[in-house]
Amino acid sequence: MSLSTITALSPLDGRYAPKLAALRPIMSEHGYMHRRVQVEVAWFIALSDAGFAEFKPLTTGARAYLLGLVKNFSEADAAAIKEIEKTTNHDVKAVEYWIKSKFEARPELEKASEFVHFACTSEDINNTSHALQLRSGRDQVVLPGLDRIVLKLREMAHAFADVPMLSRTHGQTASPTTVGKEMANVVMRLQAACEKIAAVKIMGKMNGAVGNYNAHLSAWPEFDWEAFSKKVIETPEPLGLGLTFQPYSIQIEPHDYMAELFDAVARANTILIDLSRDIWGYVSLGYFKQRLKAGEIGSSTMPHKVNPIDFENAEGNLGLANALLKHLSEKLPISRWQRDLTDSTVLRNMGVALGYAALAYTSLLTGLNKLEINEEALAEDLDAAWEVLAEPIQTVMRRFGVQGAYEKLKEVTRGKTVTAEALHGLINSLEIPQAEKDRLLAMTPGSYVGKAAELARRV
């Protein structure tokens, strides 16, 4: 059976493939190979500038050619590396051999070919390549996807700042809010989560088989290899990697930053699961309608249905993403002694975890863009919940020292259908200033929203 979007085992490369086009070049095996070539080239060029008599500085033309291997890396190049790997049965060595093959008929580079992968262990190349992948995945896909949701929610917060809505605590009627304020709550939470994602320092190490520069110092004992490694890792691209230097490691970079990053993404995803479920509920209550799409079917047997499928898809895929992200964050920082390979196969699923997250962001944004406010349903709900005014009435009663204020309102309202007339009768019987009575009499469930509108506009 040939591999296609229909035969693909993962829905990320099957049903949902078109929605993940931005992530695929970064987090796929092709993307991994691309970054390995980038790291090898950066290390090679830096070695030529280290001042070693045995490796003179490369000419401008040679540097341009090497950087071109990175810039122009293609799917055909990745396939060529895979072909070499069939012989080597070692993916990093296949990259090394592919680079050396590109030196043919270039005497300057052929002469220096043994400095490709010089003193490096495979993990020096792998950990930095993973770091480059994650940085790009975060900056080019994850954060932009979350930013688009924040932008839409802020737009909704402002547009619906004054639209009153009945709250529900424990599923029961509660003090009213506004639709905009509820969107603003999520904006603030999501912004904080995005800041934590963006703040994670993406780390890299290039210090040999057990983190001590053993091989490096065997070649040039007097050379400051630690400073050299730090320079390659922290120098901005394309001559360096633009990462944060990890000074202490075993054979592998400890992966603590990865756990921090994955936990931060999972926290943002959890906020979005909360949002997806709330919007699903509001659609069910009729607070929101969904714009129809020509030809779309909500049920195979019930023609009337317009299902909140985008929010359901988002919730499901966010759950899948978080399950994988949790495993990654718990497993990756653990390695037996100086190295074991349990992280290797797990790391190949980073793109799967981020893929489900990116897919969910797309679904959620699609759903948000379909929503239309149903002010009539919101108003009807509020008008049927006069009991929520028990809170302001008893609070004013307390202000003026009316004894047993809470208890009196509890007796009138708890578990009962409360009418405006019943509340107005109670208000008129109170021994409080007439001005306060008038203010309470003028209050409705729809007007009792506190600072909700102001808070909604502030985000």
CSV table of C-alpha atoms in Angstrom, one decimal:
chain,number,residue,atom,x,y,z
A,1,MET,CA,0.0,0.0,0.0
A,2,SER,CA,1.5,3.4,-1.0
A,3,LEU,CA,1.7,6.2,1.5
A,4,SER,CA,-0.8,9.0,1.0
A,5,THR,CA,-3.0,11.2,3.0
A,6,ILE,CA,-5.6,8.4,2.9
A,7,THR,CA,-3.2,5.6,3.9
A,8,ALA,CA,-1.2,7.6,6.5
A,9,LEU,CA,-1.3,6.1,9.9
A,10,SER,CA,-1.4,9.4,11.7
A,11,PRO,CA,-4.3,11.8,11.0
A,12,LEU,CA,-1.8,14.6,11.2
A,13,ASP,CA,-0.3,13.4,7.9
A,14,GLY,CA,-3.6,12.1,6.6
A,15,ARG,CA,-6.9,13.9,7.2
A,16,TYR,CA,-5.4,17.0,8.7
A,17,ALA,CA,-2.3,17.3,6.6
A,18,PRO,CA,-3.2,20.5,4.8
A,19,LYS,CA,-3.7,22.3,8.1
A,20,LEU,CA,-0.2,21.5,9.3
A,21,ALA,CA,1.8,22.7,6.3
A,22,ALA,CA,3.6,25.3,8.4
A,23,LEU,CA,4.8,22.8,11.0
A,24,ARG,CA,5.8,20.0,8.7
A,25,PRO,CA,9.1,21.5,7.3
A,26,ILE,CA,10.2,22.3,10.8
A,27,MET,CA,9.3,19.3,12.9
A,28,SER,CA,9.5,16.5,10.3
A,29,GLU,CA,12.5,14.2,9.8
A,30,HIS,CA,13.3,16.4,6.9
A,31,GLY,CA,13.4,19.4,9.3
A,32,TYR,CA,15.6,17.4,11.7
A,33,MET,CA,18.1,16.6,8.9
A,34,HIS,CA,18.1,20.2,7.8
A,35,ARG,CA,19.0,21.4,11.3
A,36,ARG,CA,21.7,18.7,11.6
A,37,VAL,CA,23.3,20.1,8.4
A,38,GLN,CA,23.1,23.6,9.8
A,39,VAL,CA,24.8,22.6,13.0
A,40,GLU,CA,27.6,20.7,11.3
A,41,VAL,CA,28.3,23.6,8.9
A,42,ALA,CA,28.3,26.2,11.7
A,43,TRP,CA,30.8,24.0,13.7
A,44,PHE,CA,33.0,23.4,10.6
A,45,ILE,CA,33.2,27.1,9.7
A,46,ALA,CA,33.9,28.1,13.3
A,47,LEU,CA,36.7,25.6,13.5
A,48,SER,CA,38.3,27.2,10.5
A,49,ASP,CA,38.4,30.5,12.4
A,50,ALA,CA,39.7,29.0,15.6
A,51,GLY,CA,43.4,29.7,14.8
A,52,PHE,CA,44.5,26.2,14.3
A,53,ALA,CA,47.5,25.8,12.0
A,54,GLU,CA,46.1,22.6,10.6
A,55,PHE,CA,42.8,24.3,9.5
A,56,LYS,CA,43.2,27.7,7.9
A,57,PRO,CA,40.3,30.1,7.7
A,58,LEU,CA,37.9,29.3,4.8
A,59,THR,CA,37.7,31.6,1.9
A,60,THR,CA,34.6,33.7,1.3
A,61,GLY,CA,33.6,31.5,-1.6
A,62,ALA,CA,33.8,28.3,0.5
A,63,ARG,CA,31.8,29.9,3.3
A,64,ALA,CA,29.1,31.0,0.9
A,65,TYR,CA,29.0,27.5,-0.6
A,66,LEU,CA,28.6,25.9,2.8
A,67,LEU,CA,25.9,28.3,4.0
A,68,GLY,CA,24.2,27.6,0.7
A,69,LEU,CA,24.0,23.9,1.6
A,70,VAL,CA,21.9,24.9,4.6
A,71,LYS,CA,19.9,27.6,2.9
A,72,ASN,CA,19.0,25.5,-0.1
A,73,PHE,CA,18.5,22.2,1.7
A,74,SER,CA,15.8,20.3,-0.2
A,75,GLU,CA,13.7,17.2,0.0
A,76,ALA,CA,16.0,15.6,-2.5
A,77,ASP,CA,19.0,16.3,-0.1
A,78,ALA,CA,17.1,14.7,2.7
A,79,ALA,CA,16.4,11.7,0.6
A,80,ALA,CA,20.1,11.4,-0.3
A,81,ILE,CA,21.0,11.4,3.4
A,82,LYS,CA,18.4,8.6,4.0
A,83,GLU,CA,20.0,6.6,1.2
A,84,ILE,CA,23.4,6.9,2.8
A,85,GLU,CA,21.8,5.8,6.1
A,86,LYS,CA,20.8,2.5,4.6
A,87,THR,CA,24.6,1.7,4.6
A,88,THR,CA,25.7,3.4,7.8
A,89,ASN,CA,22.7,2.5,9.8
A,90,HIS,CA,23.5,5.7,11.7
A,91,ASP,CA,21.6,8.9,10.9
A,92,VAL,CA,24.2,11.4,12.1
A,93,LYS,CA,27.0,9.7,10.3
A,94,ALA,CA,24.9,9.8,7.2
A,95,VAL,CA,24.7,13.6,7.5
A,96,GLU,CA,28.5,13.8,7.9
A,97,TYR,CA,29.1,11.7,4.8
A,98,TRP,CA,26.5,13.7,2.8
A,99,ILE,CA,28.3,16.9,3.7
A,100,LYS,CA,31.7,15.4,2.7
A,101,SER,CA,30.2,14.3,-0.6
A,102,LYS,CA,29.4,17.9,-1.3
A,103,PHE,CA,33.1,18.7,-1.0
A,104,GLU,CA,34.0,16.8,-4.1
A,105,ALA,CA,35.9,18.8,-6.8
A,106,ARG,CA,36.4,21.6,-4.2
A,107,PRO,CA,40.1,21.1,-3.1
A,108,GLU,CA,39.9,23.6,-0.3
A,109,LEU,CA,37.0,21.8,1.3
A,110,GLU,CA,38.2,18.3,0.5
A,111,LYS,CA,41.5,19.0,2.3
A,112,ALA,CA,39.6,20.0,5.4
A,113,SER,CA,37.0,17.3,5.2
A,114,GLU,CA,38.1,15.5,8.5
A,115,PHE,CA,37.1,18.6,10.4
A,116,VAL,CA,33.4,17.9,9.6
A,117,HIS,CA,32.0,16.5,12.9
A,118,PHE,CA,35.4,17.1,14.5
A,119,ALA,CA,35.4,16.0,18.2
A,120,CYS,CA,31.6,15.8,18.2
A,121,THR,CA,29.5,13.1,19.6
A,122,SER,CA,26.2,12.5,17.8
A,123,GLU,CA,24.3,14.1,20.6
A,124,ASP,CA,26.2,17.3,20.1
A,125,ILE,CA,24.5,17.6,16.7
A,126,ASN,CA,21.2,16.1,17.8
A,127,ASN,CA,20.5,18.3,20.8
A,128,THR,CA,21.3,21.5,19.0
A,129,SER,CA,19.2,20.4,16.0
A,130,HIS,CA,16.3,19.6,18.3
A,131,ALA,CA,16.7,23.0,19.9
A,132,LEU,CA,16.6,24.7,16.5
A,133,GLN,CA,13.5,22.8,15.6
A,134,LEU,CA,11.7,23.7,18.8
A,135,ARG,CA,12.7,27.3,18.6
A,136,SER,CA,11.3,27.5,15.1
A,137,GLY,CA,8.2,25.5,16.0
A,138,ARG,CA,7.5,27.7,19.0
A,139,ASP,CA,8.2,31.0,17.2
A,140,GLN,CA,6.7,30.3,13.8
A,141,VAL,CA,3.7,28.0,14.6
A,142,VAL,CA,2.8,27.7,18.3
A,143,LEU,CA,2.9,31.3,19.5
A,144,PRO,CA,1.4,32.8,16.2
A,145,GLY,CA,-1.4,30.3,16.6
A,146,LEU,CA,-2.1,31.3,20.1
A,147,ASP,CA,-1.7,35.0,19.3
A,148,ARG,CA,-4.4,34.7,16.7
A,149,ILE,CA,-6.7,33.3,19.3
A,150,VAL,CA,-5.8,36.1,21.8
A,151,LEU,CA,-6.5,38.7,19.1
A,152,LYS,CA,-9.9,37.2,18.3
A,153,LEU,CA,-10.9,36.9,22.0
A,154,ARG,CA,-9.8,40.5,22.6
A,155,GLU,CA,-11.9,41.6,19.7
A,156,MET,CA,-14.9,39.8,21.2
A,157,ALA,CA,-14.2,41.2,24.6
A,158,HIS,CA,-14.4,44.7,23.3
A,159,ALA,CA,-17.4,44.0,21.0
A,160,PHE,CA,-19.5,42.4,23.7
A,161,ALA,CA,-18.2,44.4,26.7
A,162,ASP,CA,-21.7,45.7,27.4
A,163,VAL,CA,-23.8,42.6,26.6
A,164,PRO,CA,-25.0,41.2,29.9
A,165,MET,CA,-25.0,37.5,30.6
A,166,LEU,CA,-26.2,35.4,33.4
A,167,SER,CA,-23.4,33.7,35.2
A,168,ARG,CA,-23.5,30.2,36.5
A,169,THR,CA,-21.6,29.0,39.5
A,170,HIS,CA,-22.0,25.3,40.3
A,171,GLY,CA,-24.3,25.2,37.3
A,172,GLN,CA,-26.8,27.5,39.2
A,173,THR,CA,-27.8,31.1,38.4
A,174,ALA,CA,-25.3,33.6,39.8
A,175,SER,CA,-24.3,37.3,39.7
A,176,PRO,CA,-24.5,38.5,36.1
A,177,THR,CA,-21.4,39.3,34.0
A,178,THR,CA,-21.0,40.4,30.4
A,179,VAL,CA,-20.0,38.3,27.4
A,180,GLY,CA,-17.1,40.5,26.8
A,181,LYS,CA,-15.8,40.2,30.4
A,182,GLU,CA,-15.8,36.4,30.1
A,183,MET,CA,-13.7,36.6,26.9
A,184,ALA,CA,-11.4,39.1,28.7
A,185,ASN,CA,-10.8,36.6,31.4
A,186,VAL,CA,-9.4,34.1,28.9
A,187,VAL,CA,-7.3,36.8,27.1
A,188,MET,CA,-5.5,37.6,30.3
A,189,ARG,CA,-4.9,33.9,31.2
A,190,LEU,CA,-3.7,33.1,27.7
A,191,GLN,CA,-1.4,36.1,27.4
A,192,ALA,CA,0.3,35.1,30.7
A,193,ALA,CA,0.7,31.5,29.3
A,194,CYS,CA,2.2,32.8,26.0
A,195,GLU,CA,4.7,34.9,27.9
A,196,LYS,CA,5.9,31.8,29.8
A,197,ILE,CA,6.2,29.9,26.5
A,198,ALA,CA,8.2,32.7,24.9
A,199,ALA,CA,10.4,33.1,27.9
A,200,VAL,CA,11.8,29.6,27.9
A,201,LYS,CA,15.5,29.6,27.0
A,202,ILE,CA,16.3,27.1,24.3
A,203,MET,CA,19.5,25.4,25.3
A,204,GLY,CA,22.3,23.7,23.4
A,205,LYS,CA,25.5,21.9,24.3
A,206,MET,CA,28.6,20.8,22.2
A,207,ASN,CA,30.9,19.2,24.8
A,208,GLY,CA,31.5,15.6,23.7
A,209,ALA,CA,30.6,12.1,24.8
A,210,VAL,CA,30.1,12.8,28.5
A,211,GLY,CA,30.1,16.6,28.7
A,212,ASN,CA,33.9,17.1,29.5
A,213,TYR,CA,35.4,18.0,26.1
A,214,ASN,CA,37.6,14.9,26.4
A,215,ALA,CA,38.2,14.4,22.6
A,216,HIS,CA,38.6,18.1,22.0
A,217,LEU,CA,41.3,18.5,24.6
A,218,SER,CA,43.1,15.4,23.3
A,219,ALA,CA,43.6,17.2,20.0
A,220,TRP,CA,44.4,20.7,21.3
A,221,PRO,CA,45.0,20.6,25.1
A,222,GLU,CA,45.6,24.3,25.5
A,223,PHE,CA,42.6,25.5,23.5
A,224,ASP,CA,39.6,27.0,25.4
A,225,TRP,CA,37.0,24.6,24.0
A,226,GLU,CA,34.3,25.6,26.4
A,227,ALA,CA,34.5,29.2,25.3
A,228,PHE,CA,34.6,28.1,21.7
A,229,SER,CA,31.6,25.9,22.1
A,230,LYS,CA,29.7,28.7,23.8
A,231,LYS,CA,30.5,31.1,21.0
A,232,VAL,CA,29.2,28.7,18.3
A,233,ILE,CA,26.0,28.0,20.2
A,234,GLU,CA,25.2,31.6,21.1
A,235,THR,CA,26.4,33.5,18.0
A,236,PRO,CA,23.4,34.5,15.9
A,237,GLU,CA,22.6,32.5,12.8
A,238,PRO,CA,23.8,31.8,10.2
A,239,LEU,CA,27.4,31.6,11.5
A,240,GLY,CA,26.2,30.4,14.9
A,241,LEU,CA,23.1,28.8,16.2
A,242,GLY,CA,21.6,31.6,18.3
A,243,LEU,CA,20.8,29.3,21.3
A,244,THR,CA,21.5,29.6,25.0
A,245,PHE,CA,24.7,27.7,26.1
A,246,GLN,CA,24.3,24.8,28.4
A,247,PRO,CA,27.6,24.5,30.4
A,248,TYR,CA,26.9,21.3,32.2
A,249,SER,CA,25.6,18.0,30.8
A,250,ILE,CA,26.2,14.3,30.5
A,251,GLN,CA,26.2,13.0,26.9
A,252,ILE,CA,22.8,14.5,26.4
A,253,GLU,CA,21.6,18.0,27.1
A,254,PRO,CA,19.5,17.5,30.2
A,255,HIS,CA,16.3,18.4,28.4
A,256,ASP,CA,15.0,20.4,31.4
A,257,TYR,CA,14.3,23.4,29.1
A,258,MET,CA,12.2,21.0,26.9
A,259,ALA,CA,10.2,19.9,29.9
A,260,GLU,CA,9.7,23.6,30.8
A,261,LEU,CA,8.6,24.4,27.3
A,262,PHE,CA,6.2,21.5,26.9
A,263,ASP,CA,4.7,22.2,30.3
A,264,ALA,CA,4.2,25.8,29.3
A,265,VAL,CA,2.5,24.8,26.1
A,266,ALA,CA,0.3,22.3,27.9
A,267,ARG,CA,-0.8,25.0,30.4
A,268,ALA,CA,-1.9,27.2,27.5
A,269,ASN,CA,-3.7,24.2,26.0
A,270,THR,CA,-5.5,23.6,29.3
A,271,ILE,CA,-6.8,27.2,29.3
A,272,LEU,CA,-8.1,26.5,25.8
A,273,ILE,CA,-9.8,23.3,26.8
A,274,ASP,CA,-11.6,25.3,29.5
A,275,LEU,CA,-12.6,27.9,26.9
A,276,SER,CA,-13.7,25.2,24.4
A,277,ARG,CA,-16.0,23.6,27.0
A,278,ASP,CA,-17.5,26.9,28.1
A,279,ILE,CA,-18.2,28.0,24.5
A,280,TRP,CA,-19.7,24.6,23.8
A,281,GLY,CA,-22.0,25.2,26.8
A,282,TYR,CA,-23.0,28.7,25.7
A,283,VAL,CA,-23.8,27.4,22.2
A,284,SER,CA,-26.0,24.8,23.9
A,285,LEU,CA,-27.8,27.4,26.0
A,286,GLY,CA,-28.4,29.5,22.8
A,287,TYR,CA,-26.1,32.4,23.9
A,288,PHE,CA,-24.2,32.0,20.6
A,289,LYS,CA,-25.5,31.0,17.2
A,290,GLN,CA,-23.1,29.6,14.6
A,291,ARG,CA,-22.9,30.9,11.1
A,292,LEU,CA,-24.0,28.3,8.6
A,293,LYS,CA,-21.8,27.0,5.8
A,294,ALA,CA,-23.4,26.0,2.5
A,295,GLY,CA,-23.5,22.3,2.0
A,296,GLU,CA,-22.5,21.4,5.6
A,297,ILE,CA,-24.4,18.7,7.5
A,298,GLY,CA,-24.8,18.6,11.2
A,299,SER,CA,-26.3,15.1,11.5
A,300,SER,CA,-27.0,12.2,9.2
A,301,THR,CA,-30.5,11.9,10.5
A,302,MET,CA,-31.4,15.3,12.1
A,303,PRO,CA,-31.4,18.0,9.5
A,304,HIS,CA,-31.9,20.9,12.0
A,305,LYS,CA,-28.5,20.4,13.8
A,306,VAL,CA,-25.7,22.9,13.7
A,307,ASN,CA,-23.1,21.2,15.9
A,308,PRO,CA,-20.3,23.0,17.7
A,309,ILE,CA,-17.8,20.7,16.0
A,310,ASP,CA,-14.9,23.1,15.9
A,311,PHE,CA,-14.9,23.4,19.7
A,312,GLU,CA,-15.2,19.7,20.1
A,313,ASN,CA,-12.4,19.0,17.7
A,314,ALA,CA,-10.3,21.6,19.5
A,315,GLU,CA,-11.0,20.0,22.9
A,316,GLY,CA,-10.1,16.5,21.6
A,317,ASN,CA,-6.9,17.5,19.9
A,318,LEU,CA,-5.8,19.7,22.9
A,319,GLY,CA,-6.2,16.6,25.1
A,320,LEU,CA,-4.1,14.5,22.7
A,321,ALA,CA,-1.4,17.2,22.6
A,322,ASN,CA,-1.3,17.5,26.4
A,323,ALA,CA,-1.1,13.7,26.8
A,324,LEU,CA,2.0,13.7,24.6
A,325,LEU,CA,3.5,16.9,26.1
A,326,LYS,CA,3.1,15.5,29.6
A,327,HIS,CA,5.0,12.3,28.7
A,328,LEU,CA,7.7,14.3,27.0
A,329,SER,CA,8.2,16.6,30.0
A,330,GLU,CA,8.2,13.7,32.4
A,331,LYS,CA,10.4,11.3,30.4
A,332,LEU,CA,13.0,13.5,28.7
A,333,PRO,CA,14.9,14.9,31.7
A,334,ILE,CA,15.6,11.3,32.8
A,335,SER,CA,18.6,9.4,31.4
A,336,ARG,CA,20.3,6.3,33.0
A,337,TRP,CA,23.9,7.3,34.0
A,338,GLN,CA,25.6,9.3,31.2
A,339,ARG,CA,23.3,8.2,28.4
A,340,ASP,CA,20.6,5.8,27.3
A,341,LEU,CA,18.5,5.9,24.1
A,342,THR,CA,15.0,6.0,25.6
A,343,ASP,CA,14.9,9.7,24.8
A,344,SER,CA,15.8,9.2,21.1
A,345,THR,CA,12.5,7.7,19.9
A,346,VAL,CA,10.5,9.9,22.2
A,347,LEU,CA,12.0,13.1,20.8
A,348,ARG,CA,10.9,12.1,17.3
A,349,ASN,CA,7.3,12.7,18.5
A,350,MET,CA,7.8,16.4,19.5
A,351,GLY,CA,6.3,17.4,16.2
A,352,VAL,CA,3.3,15.1,16.8
A,353,ALA,CA,2.6,16.8,20.1
A,354,LEU,CA,2.9,20.3,18.7
A,355,GLY,CA,1.0,19.1,15.6
A,356,TYR,CA,-2.1,18.3,17.7
A,357,ALA,CA,-1.8,21.6,19.5
A,358,ALA,CA,-1.5,23.5,16.2
A,359,LEU,CA,-4.5,21.7,14.8
A,360,ALA,CA,-6.5,22.5,17.8
A,361,TYR,CA,-5.6,26.2,17.6
A,362,THR,CA,-6.9,26.2,14.0
A,363,SER,CA,-10.1,24.5,14.9
A,364,LEU,CA,-10.8,26.8,17.8
A,365,LEU,CA,-10.2,29.9,15.8
A,366,THR,CA,-12.4,28.6,13.1
A,367,GLY,CA,-15.2,28.1,15.7
A,368,LEU,CA,-14.7,31.5,17.2
A,369,ASN,CA,-15.0,33.1,13.8
A,370,LYS,CA,-18.4,31.4,13.3
A,371,LEU,CA,-20.0,32.7,16.5
A,372,GLU,CA,-22.8,35.2,16.4
A,373,ILE,CA,-24.2,36.6,19.7
A,374,ASN,CA,-27.8,35.9,20.5
A,375,GLU,CA,-28.8,38.8,22.7
A,376,GLU,CA,-32.4,37.8,22.8
A,377,ALA,CA,-31.6,34.5,24.4
A,378,LEU,CA,-29.2,36.2,26.8
A,379,ALA,CA,-31.9,38.7,27.8
A,380,GLU,CA,-34.5,36.0,28.3
A,381,ASP,CA,-32.2,34.1,30.6
A,382,LEU,CA,-31.5,37.1,32.7
A,383,ASP,CA,-35.2,38.1,32.9
A,384,ALA,CA,-36.0,34.6,34.3
A,385,ALA,CA,-33.4,35.0,37.1
A,386,TRP,CA,-34.4,37.8,39.4
A,387,GLU,CA,-33.2,35.8,42.3
A,388,VAL,CA,-29.6,37.0,41.5
A,389,LEU,CA,-30.6,40.4,42.9
A,390,ALA,CA,-30.8,38.9,46.4
A,391,GLU,CA,-27.0,39.6,46.6
A,392,PRO,CA,-27.1,43.4,46.1
A,393,ILE,CA,-30.3,43.7,48.2
A,394,GLN,CA,-28.8,41.9,51.3
A,395,THR,CA,-25.5,43.7,50.8
A,396,VAL,CA,-27.2,47.2,51.0
A,397,MET,CA,-29.3,45.9,54.0
A,398,ARG,CA,-26.0,45.0,55.7
A,399,ARG,CA,-24.6,48.5,55.0
A,400,PHE,CA,-27.5,50.1,56.9
A,401,GLY,CA,-27.4,47.6,59.8
A,402,VAL,CA,-30.5,45.6,59.0
A,403,GLN,CA,-30.2,42.6,61.2
A,404,GLY,CA,-30.3,39.1,59.6
A,405,ALA,CA,-30.1,40.5,56.1
A,406,TYR,CA,-28.6,37.4,54.5
A,407,GLU,CA,-31.0,35.1,56.3
A,408,LYS,CA,-34.1,37.2,55.3
A,409,LEU,CA,-33.1,37.1,51.6
A,410,LYS,CA,-32.3,33.4,51.9
A,411,GLU,CA,-35.8,32.7,53.2
A,412,VAL,CA,-37.3,34.6,50.2
A,413,THR,CA,-35.1,33.3,47.4
A,414,ARG,CA,-33.3,30.0,48.1
A,415,GLY,CA,-34.6,27.3,45.7
A,416,LYS,CA,-37.6,29.4,44.7
A,417,THR,CA,-38.7,31.1,41.5
A,418,VAL,CA,-38.3,34.7,42.3
A,419,THR,CA,-40.3,37.5,40.6
A,420,ALA,CA,-39.5,41.2,40.3
A,421,GLU,CA,-42.7,41.9,42.2
A,422,ALA,CA,-41.7,39.8,45.2
A,423,LEU,CA,-38.3,41.5,45.4
A,424,HIS,CA,-39.8,45.0,45.0
A,425,GLY,CA,-42.2,44.2,47.8
A,426,LEU,CA,-39.3,43.2,50.0
A,427,ILE,CA,-37.3,46.3,49.1
A,428,ASN,CA,-40.3,48.7,49.8
A,429,SER,CA,-40.6,47.1,53.3
A,430,LEU,CA,-37.0,47.8,54.3
A,431,GLU,CA,-36.0,50.4,56.8
A,432,ILE,CA,-33.3,52.0,54.6
A,433,PRO,CA,-33.1,55.5,53.0
A,434,GLN,CA,-35.6,56.0,50.2
A,435,ALA,CA,-32.8,56.9,47.7
A,436,GLU,CA,-31.3,53.4,48.3
A,437,LYS,CA,-34.7,51.8,47.9
A,438,ASP,CA,-35.1,53.7,44.5
A,439,ARG,CA,-31.7,52.5,43.4
A,440,LEU,CA,-32.5,48.9,44.2
A,441,LEU,CA,-35.9,49.1,42.6
A,442,ALA,CA,-34.3,50.4,39.4
A,443,MET,CA,-31.9,47.4,39.3
A,444,THR,CA,-32.5,44.5,36.9
A,445,PRO,CA,-30.5,41.3,36.4
A,446,GLY,CA,-29.2,42.8,33.1
A,447,SER,CA,-28.0,46.0,34.8
A,448,TYR,CA,-26.3,44.2,37.8
A,449,VAL,CA,-23.0,43.6,36.1
A,450,GLY,CA,-20.6,45.5,38.3
A,451,LYS,CA,-17.3,46.6,36.5
A,452,ALA,CA,-17.7,43.9,33.9
A,453,ALA,CA,-17.8,46.2,30.9
A,454,GLU,CA,-14.9,48.3,32.1
A,455,LEU,CA,-12.8,45.2,32.7
A,456,ALA,CA,-13.7,43.8,29.3
A,457,ARG,CA,-12.5,46.9,27.5
A,458,ARG,CA,-9.2,47.1,29.5
A,459,VAL,CA,-7.6,44.0,28.0
